[in-house]
Tab-separated table of C-alpha atoms in Angstrom:
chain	number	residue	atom	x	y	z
A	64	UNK	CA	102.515	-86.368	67.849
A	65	UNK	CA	99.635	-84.387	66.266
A	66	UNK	CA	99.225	-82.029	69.315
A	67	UNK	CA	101.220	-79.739	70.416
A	68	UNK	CA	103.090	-79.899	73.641
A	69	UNK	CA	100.962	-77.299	75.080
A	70	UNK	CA	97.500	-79.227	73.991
A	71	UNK	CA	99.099	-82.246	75.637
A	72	UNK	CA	99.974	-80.629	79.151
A	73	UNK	CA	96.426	-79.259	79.459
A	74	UNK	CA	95.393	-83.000	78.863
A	75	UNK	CA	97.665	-84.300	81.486
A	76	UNK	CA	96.734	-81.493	83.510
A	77	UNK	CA	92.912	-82.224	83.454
A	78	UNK	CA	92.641	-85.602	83.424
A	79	UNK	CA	95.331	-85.738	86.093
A	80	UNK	CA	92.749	-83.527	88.302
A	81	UNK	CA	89.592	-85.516	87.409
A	82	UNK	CA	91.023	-88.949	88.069
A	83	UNK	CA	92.327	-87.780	91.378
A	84	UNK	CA	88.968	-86.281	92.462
A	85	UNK	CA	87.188	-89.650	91.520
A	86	UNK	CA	89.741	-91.381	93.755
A	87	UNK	CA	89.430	-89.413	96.435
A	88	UNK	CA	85.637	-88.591	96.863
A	89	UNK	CA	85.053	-92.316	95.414
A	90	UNK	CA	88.009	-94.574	95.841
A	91	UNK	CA	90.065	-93.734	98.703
A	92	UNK	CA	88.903	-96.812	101.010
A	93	UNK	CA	90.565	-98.442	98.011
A	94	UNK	CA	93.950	-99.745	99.402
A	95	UNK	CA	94.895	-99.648	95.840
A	96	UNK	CA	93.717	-96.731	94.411
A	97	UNK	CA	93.533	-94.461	97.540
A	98	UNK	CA	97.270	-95.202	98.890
A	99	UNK	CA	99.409	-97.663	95.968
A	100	UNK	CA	98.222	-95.692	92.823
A	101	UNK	CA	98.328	-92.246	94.968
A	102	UNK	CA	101.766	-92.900	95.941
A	103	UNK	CA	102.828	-94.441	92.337
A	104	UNK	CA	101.768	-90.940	91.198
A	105	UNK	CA	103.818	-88.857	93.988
A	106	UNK	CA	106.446	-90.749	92.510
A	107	UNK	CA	106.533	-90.392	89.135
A	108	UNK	CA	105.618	-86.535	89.648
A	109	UNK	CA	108.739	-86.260	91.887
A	110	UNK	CA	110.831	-87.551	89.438
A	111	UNK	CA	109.833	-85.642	86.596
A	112	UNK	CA	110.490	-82.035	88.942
A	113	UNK	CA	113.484	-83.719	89.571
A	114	UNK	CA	114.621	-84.289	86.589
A	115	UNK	CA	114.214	-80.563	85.371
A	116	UNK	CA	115.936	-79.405	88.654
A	117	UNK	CA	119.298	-81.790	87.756
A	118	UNK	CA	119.297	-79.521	84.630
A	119	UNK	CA	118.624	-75.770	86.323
A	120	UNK	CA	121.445	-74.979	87.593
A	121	UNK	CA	124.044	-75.918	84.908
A	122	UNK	CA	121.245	-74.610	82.515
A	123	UNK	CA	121.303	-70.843	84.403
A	124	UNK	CA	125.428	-71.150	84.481
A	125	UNK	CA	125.446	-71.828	81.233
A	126	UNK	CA	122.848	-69.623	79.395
A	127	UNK	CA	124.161	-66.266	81.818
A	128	UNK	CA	127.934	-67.043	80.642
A	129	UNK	CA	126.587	-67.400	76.689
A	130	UNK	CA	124.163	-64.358	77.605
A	131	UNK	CA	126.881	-61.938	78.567
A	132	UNK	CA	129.507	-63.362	75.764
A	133	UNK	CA	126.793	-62.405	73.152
A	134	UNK	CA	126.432	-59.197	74.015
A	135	UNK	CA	127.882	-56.657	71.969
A	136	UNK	CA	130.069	-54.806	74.937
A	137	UNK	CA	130.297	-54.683	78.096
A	138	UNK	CA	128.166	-51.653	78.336
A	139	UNK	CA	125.484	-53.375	77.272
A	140	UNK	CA	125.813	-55.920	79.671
A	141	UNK	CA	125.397	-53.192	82.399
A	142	UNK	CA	122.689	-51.599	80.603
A	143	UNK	CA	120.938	-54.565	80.286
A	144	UNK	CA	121.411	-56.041	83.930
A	145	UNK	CA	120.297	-51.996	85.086
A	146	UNK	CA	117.164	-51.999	83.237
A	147	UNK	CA	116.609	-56.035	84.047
A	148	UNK	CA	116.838	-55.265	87.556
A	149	UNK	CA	115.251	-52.176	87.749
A	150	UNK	CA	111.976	-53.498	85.770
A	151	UNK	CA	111.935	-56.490	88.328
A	152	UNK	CA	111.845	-54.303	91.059
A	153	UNK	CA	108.886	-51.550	89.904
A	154	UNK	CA	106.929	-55.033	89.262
A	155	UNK	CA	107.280	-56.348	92.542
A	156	UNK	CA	106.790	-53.189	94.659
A	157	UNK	CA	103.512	-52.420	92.262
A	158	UNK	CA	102.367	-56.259	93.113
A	159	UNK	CA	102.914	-55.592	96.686
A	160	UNK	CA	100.736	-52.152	96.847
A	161	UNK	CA	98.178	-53.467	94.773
A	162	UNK	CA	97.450	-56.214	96.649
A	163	UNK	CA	97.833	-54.223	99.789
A	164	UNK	CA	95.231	-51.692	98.330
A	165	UNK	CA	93.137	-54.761	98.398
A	166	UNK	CA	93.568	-55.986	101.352
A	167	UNK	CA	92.814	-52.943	102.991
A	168	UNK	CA	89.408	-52.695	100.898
A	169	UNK	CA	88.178	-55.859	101.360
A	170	UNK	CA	89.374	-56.661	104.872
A	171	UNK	CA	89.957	-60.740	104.458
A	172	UNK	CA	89.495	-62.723	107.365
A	173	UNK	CA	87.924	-60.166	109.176
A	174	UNK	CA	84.424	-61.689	111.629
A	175	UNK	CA	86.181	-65.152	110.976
A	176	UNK	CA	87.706	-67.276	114.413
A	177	UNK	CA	90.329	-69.091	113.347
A	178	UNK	CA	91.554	-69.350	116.855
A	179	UNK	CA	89.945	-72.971	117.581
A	180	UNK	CA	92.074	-74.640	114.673
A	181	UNK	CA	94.849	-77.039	115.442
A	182	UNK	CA	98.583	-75.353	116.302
A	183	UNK	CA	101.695	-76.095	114.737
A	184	UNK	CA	105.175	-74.773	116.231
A	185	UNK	CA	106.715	-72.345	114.302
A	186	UNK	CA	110.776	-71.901	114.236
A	187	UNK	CA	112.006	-68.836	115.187
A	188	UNK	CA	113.008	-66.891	112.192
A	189	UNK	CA	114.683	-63.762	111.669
A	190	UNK	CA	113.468	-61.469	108.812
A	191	UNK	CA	116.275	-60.899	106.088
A	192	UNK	CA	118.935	-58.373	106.699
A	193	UNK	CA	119.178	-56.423	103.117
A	194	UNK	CA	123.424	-55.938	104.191
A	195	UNK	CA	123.405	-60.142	104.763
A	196	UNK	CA	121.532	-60.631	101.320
A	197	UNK	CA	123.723	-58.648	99.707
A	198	UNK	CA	126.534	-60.174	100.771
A	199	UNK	CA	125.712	-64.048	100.616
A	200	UNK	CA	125.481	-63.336	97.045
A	201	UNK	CA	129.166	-63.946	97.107
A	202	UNK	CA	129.977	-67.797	97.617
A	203	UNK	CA	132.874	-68.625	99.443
A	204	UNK	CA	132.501	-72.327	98.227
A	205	UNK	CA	131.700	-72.055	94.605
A	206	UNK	CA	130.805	-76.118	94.426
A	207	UNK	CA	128.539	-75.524	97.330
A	208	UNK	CA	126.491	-72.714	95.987
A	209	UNK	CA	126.092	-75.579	92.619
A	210	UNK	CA	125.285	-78.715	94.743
A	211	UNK	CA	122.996	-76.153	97.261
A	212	UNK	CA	121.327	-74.883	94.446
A	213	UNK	CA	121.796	-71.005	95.594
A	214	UNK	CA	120.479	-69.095	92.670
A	215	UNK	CA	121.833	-65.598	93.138
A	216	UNK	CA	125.238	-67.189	93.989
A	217	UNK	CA	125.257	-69.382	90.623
A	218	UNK	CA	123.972	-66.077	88.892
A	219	UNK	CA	126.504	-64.151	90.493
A	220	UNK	CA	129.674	-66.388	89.375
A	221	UNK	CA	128.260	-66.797	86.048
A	222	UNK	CA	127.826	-63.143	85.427
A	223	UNK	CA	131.686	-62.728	86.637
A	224	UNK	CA	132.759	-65.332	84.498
A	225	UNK	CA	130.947	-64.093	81.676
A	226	UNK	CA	131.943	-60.506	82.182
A	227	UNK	CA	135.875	-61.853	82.055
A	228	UNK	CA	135.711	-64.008	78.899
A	229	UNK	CA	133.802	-60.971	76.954
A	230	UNK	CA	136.965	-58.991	78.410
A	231	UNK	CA	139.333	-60.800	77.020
A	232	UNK	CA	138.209	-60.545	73.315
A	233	UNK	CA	139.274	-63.424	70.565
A	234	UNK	CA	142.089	-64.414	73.006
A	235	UNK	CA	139.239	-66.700	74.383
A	236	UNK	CA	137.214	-67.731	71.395
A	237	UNK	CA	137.760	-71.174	72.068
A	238	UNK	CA	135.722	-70.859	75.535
A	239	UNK	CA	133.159	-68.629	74.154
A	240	UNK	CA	132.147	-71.305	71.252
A	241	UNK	CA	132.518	-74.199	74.506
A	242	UNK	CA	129.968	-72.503	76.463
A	243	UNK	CA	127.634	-72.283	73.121
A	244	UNK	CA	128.255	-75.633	72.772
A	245	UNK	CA	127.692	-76.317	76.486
A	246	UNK	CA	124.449	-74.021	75.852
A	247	UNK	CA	123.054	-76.193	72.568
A	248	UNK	CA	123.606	-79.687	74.726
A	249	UNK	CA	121.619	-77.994	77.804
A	250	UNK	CA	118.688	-77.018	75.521
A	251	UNK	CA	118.474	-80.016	74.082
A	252	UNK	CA	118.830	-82.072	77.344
A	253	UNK	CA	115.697	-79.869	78.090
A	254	UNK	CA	114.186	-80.445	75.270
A	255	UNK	CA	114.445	-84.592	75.680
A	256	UNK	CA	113.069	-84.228	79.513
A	257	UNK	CA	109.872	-81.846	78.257
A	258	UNK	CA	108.431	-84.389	76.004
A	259	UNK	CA	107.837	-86.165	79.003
A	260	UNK	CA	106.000	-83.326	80.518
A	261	UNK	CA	102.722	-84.285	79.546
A	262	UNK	CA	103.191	-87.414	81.979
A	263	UNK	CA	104.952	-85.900	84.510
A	264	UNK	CA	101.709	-83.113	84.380
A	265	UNK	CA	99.363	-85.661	85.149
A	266	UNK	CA	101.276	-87.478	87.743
A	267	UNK	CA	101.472	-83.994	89.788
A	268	UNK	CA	97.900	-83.018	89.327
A	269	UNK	CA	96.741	-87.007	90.346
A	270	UNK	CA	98.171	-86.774	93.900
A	271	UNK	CA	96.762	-83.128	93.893
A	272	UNK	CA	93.559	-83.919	93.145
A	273	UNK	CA	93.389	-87.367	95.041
A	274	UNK	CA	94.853	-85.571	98.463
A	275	UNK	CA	93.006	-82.170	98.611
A	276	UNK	CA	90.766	-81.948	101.450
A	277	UNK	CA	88.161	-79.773	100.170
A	278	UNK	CA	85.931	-79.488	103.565
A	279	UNK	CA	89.529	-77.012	105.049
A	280	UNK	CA	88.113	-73.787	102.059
A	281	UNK	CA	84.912	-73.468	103.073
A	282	UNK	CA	85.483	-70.895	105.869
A	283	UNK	CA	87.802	-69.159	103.942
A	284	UNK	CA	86.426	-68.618	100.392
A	285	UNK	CA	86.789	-65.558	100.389
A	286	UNK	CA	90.493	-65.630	100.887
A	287	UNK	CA	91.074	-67.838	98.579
A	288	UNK	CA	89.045	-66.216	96.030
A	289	UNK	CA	90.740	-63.056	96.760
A	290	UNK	CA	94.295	-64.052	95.822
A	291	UNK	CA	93.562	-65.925	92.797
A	292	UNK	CA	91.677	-63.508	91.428
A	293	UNK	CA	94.039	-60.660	91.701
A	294	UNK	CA	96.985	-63.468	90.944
A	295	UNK	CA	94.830	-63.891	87.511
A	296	UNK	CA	94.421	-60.581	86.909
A	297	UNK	CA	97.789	-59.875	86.936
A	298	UNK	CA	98.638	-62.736	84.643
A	299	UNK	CA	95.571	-62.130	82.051
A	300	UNK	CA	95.051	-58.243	82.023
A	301	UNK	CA	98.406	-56.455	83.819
A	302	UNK	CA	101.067	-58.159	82.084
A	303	UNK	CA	99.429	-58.471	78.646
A	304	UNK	CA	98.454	-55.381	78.594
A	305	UNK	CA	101.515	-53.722	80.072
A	306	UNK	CA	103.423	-55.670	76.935
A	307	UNK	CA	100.993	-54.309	74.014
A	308	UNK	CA	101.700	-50.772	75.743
A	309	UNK	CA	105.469	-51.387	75.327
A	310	UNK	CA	106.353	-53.413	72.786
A	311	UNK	CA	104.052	-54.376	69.048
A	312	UNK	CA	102.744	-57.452	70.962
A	313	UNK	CA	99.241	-57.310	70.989
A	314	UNK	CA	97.874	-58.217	74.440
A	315	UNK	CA	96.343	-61.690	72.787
A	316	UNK	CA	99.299	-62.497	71.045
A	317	UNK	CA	101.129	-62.251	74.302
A	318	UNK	CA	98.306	-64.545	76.723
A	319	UNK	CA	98.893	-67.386	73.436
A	320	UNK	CA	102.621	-67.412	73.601
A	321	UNK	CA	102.610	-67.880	77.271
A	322	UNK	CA	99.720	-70.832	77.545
A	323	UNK	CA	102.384	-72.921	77.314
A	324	UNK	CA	103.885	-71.819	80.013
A	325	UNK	CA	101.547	-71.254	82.268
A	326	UNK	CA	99.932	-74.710	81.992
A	327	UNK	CA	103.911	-75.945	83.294
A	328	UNK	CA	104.163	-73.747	85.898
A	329	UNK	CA	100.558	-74.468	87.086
A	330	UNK	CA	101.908	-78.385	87.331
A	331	UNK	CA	105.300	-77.833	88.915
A	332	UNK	CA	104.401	-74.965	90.968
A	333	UNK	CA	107.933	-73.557	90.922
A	334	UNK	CA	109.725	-70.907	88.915
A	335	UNK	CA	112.949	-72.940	88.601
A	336	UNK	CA	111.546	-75.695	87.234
A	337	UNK	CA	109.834	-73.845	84.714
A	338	UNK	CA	113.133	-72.064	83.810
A	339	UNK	CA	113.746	-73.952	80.268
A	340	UNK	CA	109.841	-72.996	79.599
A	341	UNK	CA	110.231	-69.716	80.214
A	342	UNK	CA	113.497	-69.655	77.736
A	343	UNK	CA	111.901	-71.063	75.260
A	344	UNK	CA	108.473	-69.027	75.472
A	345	UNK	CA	110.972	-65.948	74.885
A	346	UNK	CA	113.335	-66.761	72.229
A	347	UNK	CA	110.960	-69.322	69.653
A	348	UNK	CA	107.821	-67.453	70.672
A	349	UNK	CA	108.067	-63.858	71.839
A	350	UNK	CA	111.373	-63.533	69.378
A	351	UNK	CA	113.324	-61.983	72.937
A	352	UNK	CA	117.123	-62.230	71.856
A	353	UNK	CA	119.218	-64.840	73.608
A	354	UNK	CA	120.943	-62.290	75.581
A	355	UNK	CA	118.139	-60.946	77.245
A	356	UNK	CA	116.624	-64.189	77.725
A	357	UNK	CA	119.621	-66.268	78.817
A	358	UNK	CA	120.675	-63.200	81.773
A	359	UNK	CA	117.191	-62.093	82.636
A	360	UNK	CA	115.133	-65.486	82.763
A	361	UNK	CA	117.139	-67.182	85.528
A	362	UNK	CA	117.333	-63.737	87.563
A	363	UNK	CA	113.599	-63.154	86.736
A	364	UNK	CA	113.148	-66.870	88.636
A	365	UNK	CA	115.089	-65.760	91.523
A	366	UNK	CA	114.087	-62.274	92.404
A	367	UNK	CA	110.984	-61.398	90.313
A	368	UNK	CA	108.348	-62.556	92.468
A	369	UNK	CA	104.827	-60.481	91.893
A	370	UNK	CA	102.814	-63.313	92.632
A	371	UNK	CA	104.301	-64.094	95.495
A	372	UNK	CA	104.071	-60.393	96.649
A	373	UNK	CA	100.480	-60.530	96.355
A	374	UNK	CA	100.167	-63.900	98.105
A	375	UNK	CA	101.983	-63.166	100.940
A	376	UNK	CA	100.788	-59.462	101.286
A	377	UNK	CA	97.192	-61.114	101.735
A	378	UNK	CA	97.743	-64.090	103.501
A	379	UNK	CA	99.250	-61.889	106.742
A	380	UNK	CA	96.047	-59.678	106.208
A	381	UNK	CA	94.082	-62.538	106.880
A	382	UNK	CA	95.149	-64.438	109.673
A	383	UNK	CA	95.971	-61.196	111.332
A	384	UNK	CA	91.898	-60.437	111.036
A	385	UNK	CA	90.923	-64.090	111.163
A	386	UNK	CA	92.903	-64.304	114.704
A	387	UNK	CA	91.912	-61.401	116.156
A	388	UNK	CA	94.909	-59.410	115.799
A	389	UNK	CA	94.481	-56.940	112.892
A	390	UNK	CA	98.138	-55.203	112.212
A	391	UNK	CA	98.107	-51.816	113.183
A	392	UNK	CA	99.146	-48.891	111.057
A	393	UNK	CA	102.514	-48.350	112.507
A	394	UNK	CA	103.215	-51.534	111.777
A	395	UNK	CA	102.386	-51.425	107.807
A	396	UNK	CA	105.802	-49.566	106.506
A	397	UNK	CA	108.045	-52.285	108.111
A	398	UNK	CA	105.515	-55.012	107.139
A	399	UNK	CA	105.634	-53.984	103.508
A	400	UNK	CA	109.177	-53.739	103.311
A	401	UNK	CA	109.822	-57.017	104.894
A	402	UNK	CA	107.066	-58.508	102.603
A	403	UNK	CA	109.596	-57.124	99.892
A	404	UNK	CA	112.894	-58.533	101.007
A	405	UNK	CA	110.782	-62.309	101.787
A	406	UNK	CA	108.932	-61.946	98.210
A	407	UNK	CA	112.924	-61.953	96.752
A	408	UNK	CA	114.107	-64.578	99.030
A	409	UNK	CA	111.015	-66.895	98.269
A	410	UNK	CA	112.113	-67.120	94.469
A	411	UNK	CA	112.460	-70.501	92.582
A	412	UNK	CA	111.343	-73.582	95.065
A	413	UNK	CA	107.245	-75.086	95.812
A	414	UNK	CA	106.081	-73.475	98.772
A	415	UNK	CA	108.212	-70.595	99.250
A	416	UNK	CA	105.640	-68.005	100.035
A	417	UNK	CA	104.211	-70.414	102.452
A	418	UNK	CA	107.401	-70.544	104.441
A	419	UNK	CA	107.544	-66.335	104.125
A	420	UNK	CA	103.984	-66.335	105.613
A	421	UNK	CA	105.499	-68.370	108.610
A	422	UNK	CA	108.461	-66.318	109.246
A	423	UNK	CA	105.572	-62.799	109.076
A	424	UNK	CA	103.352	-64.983	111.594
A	425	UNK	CA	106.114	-65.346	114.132
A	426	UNK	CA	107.645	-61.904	113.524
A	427	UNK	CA	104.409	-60.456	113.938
A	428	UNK	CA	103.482	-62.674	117.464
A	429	UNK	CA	100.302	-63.816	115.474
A	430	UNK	CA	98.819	-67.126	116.496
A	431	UNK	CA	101.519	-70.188	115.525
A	432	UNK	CA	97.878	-72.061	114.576
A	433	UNK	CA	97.483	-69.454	111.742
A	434	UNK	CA	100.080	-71.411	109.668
A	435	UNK	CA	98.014	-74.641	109.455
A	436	UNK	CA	95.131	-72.630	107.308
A	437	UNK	CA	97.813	-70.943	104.979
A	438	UNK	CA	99.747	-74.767	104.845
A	439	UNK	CA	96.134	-76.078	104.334
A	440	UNK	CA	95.669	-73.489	101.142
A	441	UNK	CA	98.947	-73.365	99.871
A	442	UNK	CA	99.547	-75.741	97.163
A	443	UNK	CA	96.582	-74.441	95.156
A	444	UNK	CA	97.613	-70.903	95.517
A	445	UNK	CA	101.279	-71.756	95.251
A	446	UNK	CA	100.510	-72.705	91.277
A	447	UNK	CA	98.570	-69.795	90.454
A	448	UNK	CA	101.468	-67.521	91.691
A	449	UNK	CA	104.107	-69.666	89.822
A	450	UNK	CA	102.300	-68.741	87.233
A	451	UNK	CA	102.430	-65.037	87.486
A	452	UNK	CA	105.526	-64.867	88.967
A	453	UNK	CA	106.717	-66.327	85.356
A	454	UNK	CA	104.934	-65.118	83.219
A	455	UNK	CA	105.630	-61.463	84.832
A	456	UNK	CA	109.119	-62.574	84.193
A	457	UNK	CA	108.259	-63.217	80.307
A	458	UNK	CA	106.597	-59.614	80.666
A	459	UNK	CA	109.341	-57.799	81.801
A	460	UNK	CA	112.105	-59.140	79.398
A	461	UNK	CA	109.502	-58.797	76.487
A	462	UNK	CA	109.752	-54.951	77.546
A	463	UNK	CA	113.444	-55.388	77.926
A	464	UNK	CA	114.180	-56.984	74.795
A	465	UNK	CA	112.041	-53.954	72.968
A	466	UNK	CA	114.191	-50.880	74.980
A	467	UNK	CA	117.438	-53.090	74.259
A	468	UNK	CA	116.533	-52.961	70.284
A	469	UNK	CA	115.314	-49.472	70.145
A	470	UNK	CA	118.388	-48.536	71.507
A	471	UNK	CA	120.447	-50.383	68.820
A	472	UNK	CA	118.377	-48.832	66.347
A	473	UNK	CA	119.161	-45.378	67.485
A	474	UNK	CA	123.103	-46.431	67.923
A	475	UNK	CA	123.104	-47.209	64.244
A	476	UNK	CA	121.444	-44.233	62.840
A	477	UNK	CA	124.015	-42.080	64.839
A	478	UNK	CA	126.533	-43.959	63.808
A	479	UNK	CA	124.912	-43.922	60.139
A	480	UNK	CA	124.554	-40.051	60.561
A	481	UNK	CA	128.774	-39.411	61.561
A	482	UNK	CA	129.347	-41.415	58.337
């Protein structure tokens, strides 16, 4: 393989969106082309997220346990988690405001009537109580939170068992070097289901570009362009640039180590699945240590969600104007703060912010009909904000990574100064 895996992805990627536009603007009476080979490609691309999600959850288990054994105490390990979590937090309040800022300045959706569209029934959905999150991050079924796939519940036990084997010192060497081991088999499981990215890319991006209906954007352009351009902002100018601030990476150096990434989270449009990505952008590209990487990445994918933030602050700007029923300024404080707790609990799966937008629609009493133009705009959106959500994730443990080491540097010259 002369190109790299990156170069490769990009092909997949492009030629999986050409091919599908020629099918569908010339070959969809096709029986063949417009439904077998559309459906042959829903399959493969299916299989291929699949196949990375089998590995996500043992992979986060695993890497979270390793993280916390290779720290060098325990007090880093709530050092680390503090400053983790805090960073995570400042990045998705900032997203929301921002994109508040500019939803308020540009007023999307305003002088548009959406209210003739079709209407889809919305289930009733309470917003998130923050005393209920909290506490479901506690399994009381520890196999169900694996087989569910319930991140913060995985993250939770791992960090518990982690925290106990570093407790126990050499008594428990033998588990330590099994969950390395464990560690070295998941990477290179990874590893083996990657090189078949390229194909699983172009798969995705064939049924995406063969089922698009482009005729649903043109009355709301402006929407669109509104999210993905502050979505690429973010991921070309805030979180370079917030990196080269923080850390010696240069903001360049930074947007090259990540194309990668991007390019995979672009294709699989969710933050889980680009989990091993993510890893590996870190530690073989970004030099993050395997600590930081292995606790922050999978709670990054979970709860660091700036690009959804920004997508779902927008979206509820815009079919509130587009319907008629702009959201008053009383309302704003509890809207933000809900668009807070739905931005955490949209982390990790396709479409999450989508289904956030429908629980803020019915909350909110707006039109149920105003989720069929978000569900009619959401898949393209939904890979642009993968992509910042991840690479904000990248960001933030870059930073991390840089405080942890500056700290260890000024440990050792104290303790080089009592000698």
């Amino acid at each position: 393989m002369t190109k790299s895996l990156s170069a490769r992805i990009f092909i997949g990627l492009f030629f999986g969106v050409l091919l599908g536009s020629i099918v569908q603007f010339l070959l969809a009476d096709n029986a063949f082309f417009g439904g077998t080979l559309v459906s042959l490609a829903s399959g493969v691309g299916t299989m291929f997220v699949n196949m990375i999600m089998m590995l996500v959850v043992p992979l986060v288990f695993v890497s979270i346990v390793c993280g916390v054994c290779e720290l060098q105490d325990l007090k880093s390990f709530g050092r680390l988690g503090g400053k983790t979590f805090g960073f995570y937090i400042i990045n998705t309040m900032v997203a929301i405001l921002a994109a508040f800022t500019v939803a308020m300045i540009f007023e999307p959706g305003k002088g548009v009537d959406m209210s003739s569209n079709g209407s889809l029934d919305i289930t009733a959905t309470e917003l998130p109580d923050l005393m209920s999150l909290i506490v479901s991050i506690v399994p009381n079924n520890p196999f169900s939170a694996f087989t569910s796939g319930n991140m913060l519940q995985v993250i939770f036990m791992a960090l518990l068992m982690g925290g106990v084997i570093k407790s126990m010192g050499q008594s428990v060497e033998g588990a330590v070097k099994g969950f390395q081991t464990a560690n070295k088999i998941m990477m290179r499981l990874i590893s083996v289901v990657m090189s078949l990215a390229p194909y699983g890319v172009f798969a995705l991006m064939f049924k995406l570009g063969a089922t698009l209906e482009p005729e649903i954007f043109v009355s709301v352009v402006e929407y669109l362009v509104l999210i993905l351009a502050l979505l690429l902002i973010w991921i070309f100018i805030v979180y370079p640039y917030s990196v080269s601030l923080f850390t010696p990476i240069s903001a360049k150096t930074f947007r090259d180590k990540t194309q990668e990434q991007i390019l995979f989270s672009l294709s699989t449009a969710s933050s889980n699945a680009t989990i091993p990505v993510t890893m590996r952008t870190l530690t073989d590209k970004l030099g993050v240590s395997k600590a930081v990487a292995g606790f922050g990445v999978p709670l990054g994918a979970t709860m660091n969600m700036g690009g959804v933030s920004i997508y779902i602050t927008i979206a509820i700007f815009f079919v509130a104007n587009a319907f008629g029923m702009p959201i008053s300024n009383d309302q704003i404080p509890s809207l933000l703060f809900s668009v807070f707790l739905l931005s955490v609990g949209a982390g990790g799966v396709p479409g999450g912010g989508m289904v956030m937008i429908g629980v803020l629609i019915y909350q909110l009493g707006l039109p149920a009909e105003a989720f069929v133009i978000v569900a009619a705009l959401d898949r393209i959106i939904d890979m642009v904000l993968t992509s910042c959500n991840v690479v904000g994730d990248t960001a933030v443990l870059t930073i991390v990574d840089q405080t942890e080491q500056a700290h260890q540097l000024e440990a050792e010259k104290i303790a080089a100064e009592k000698v």
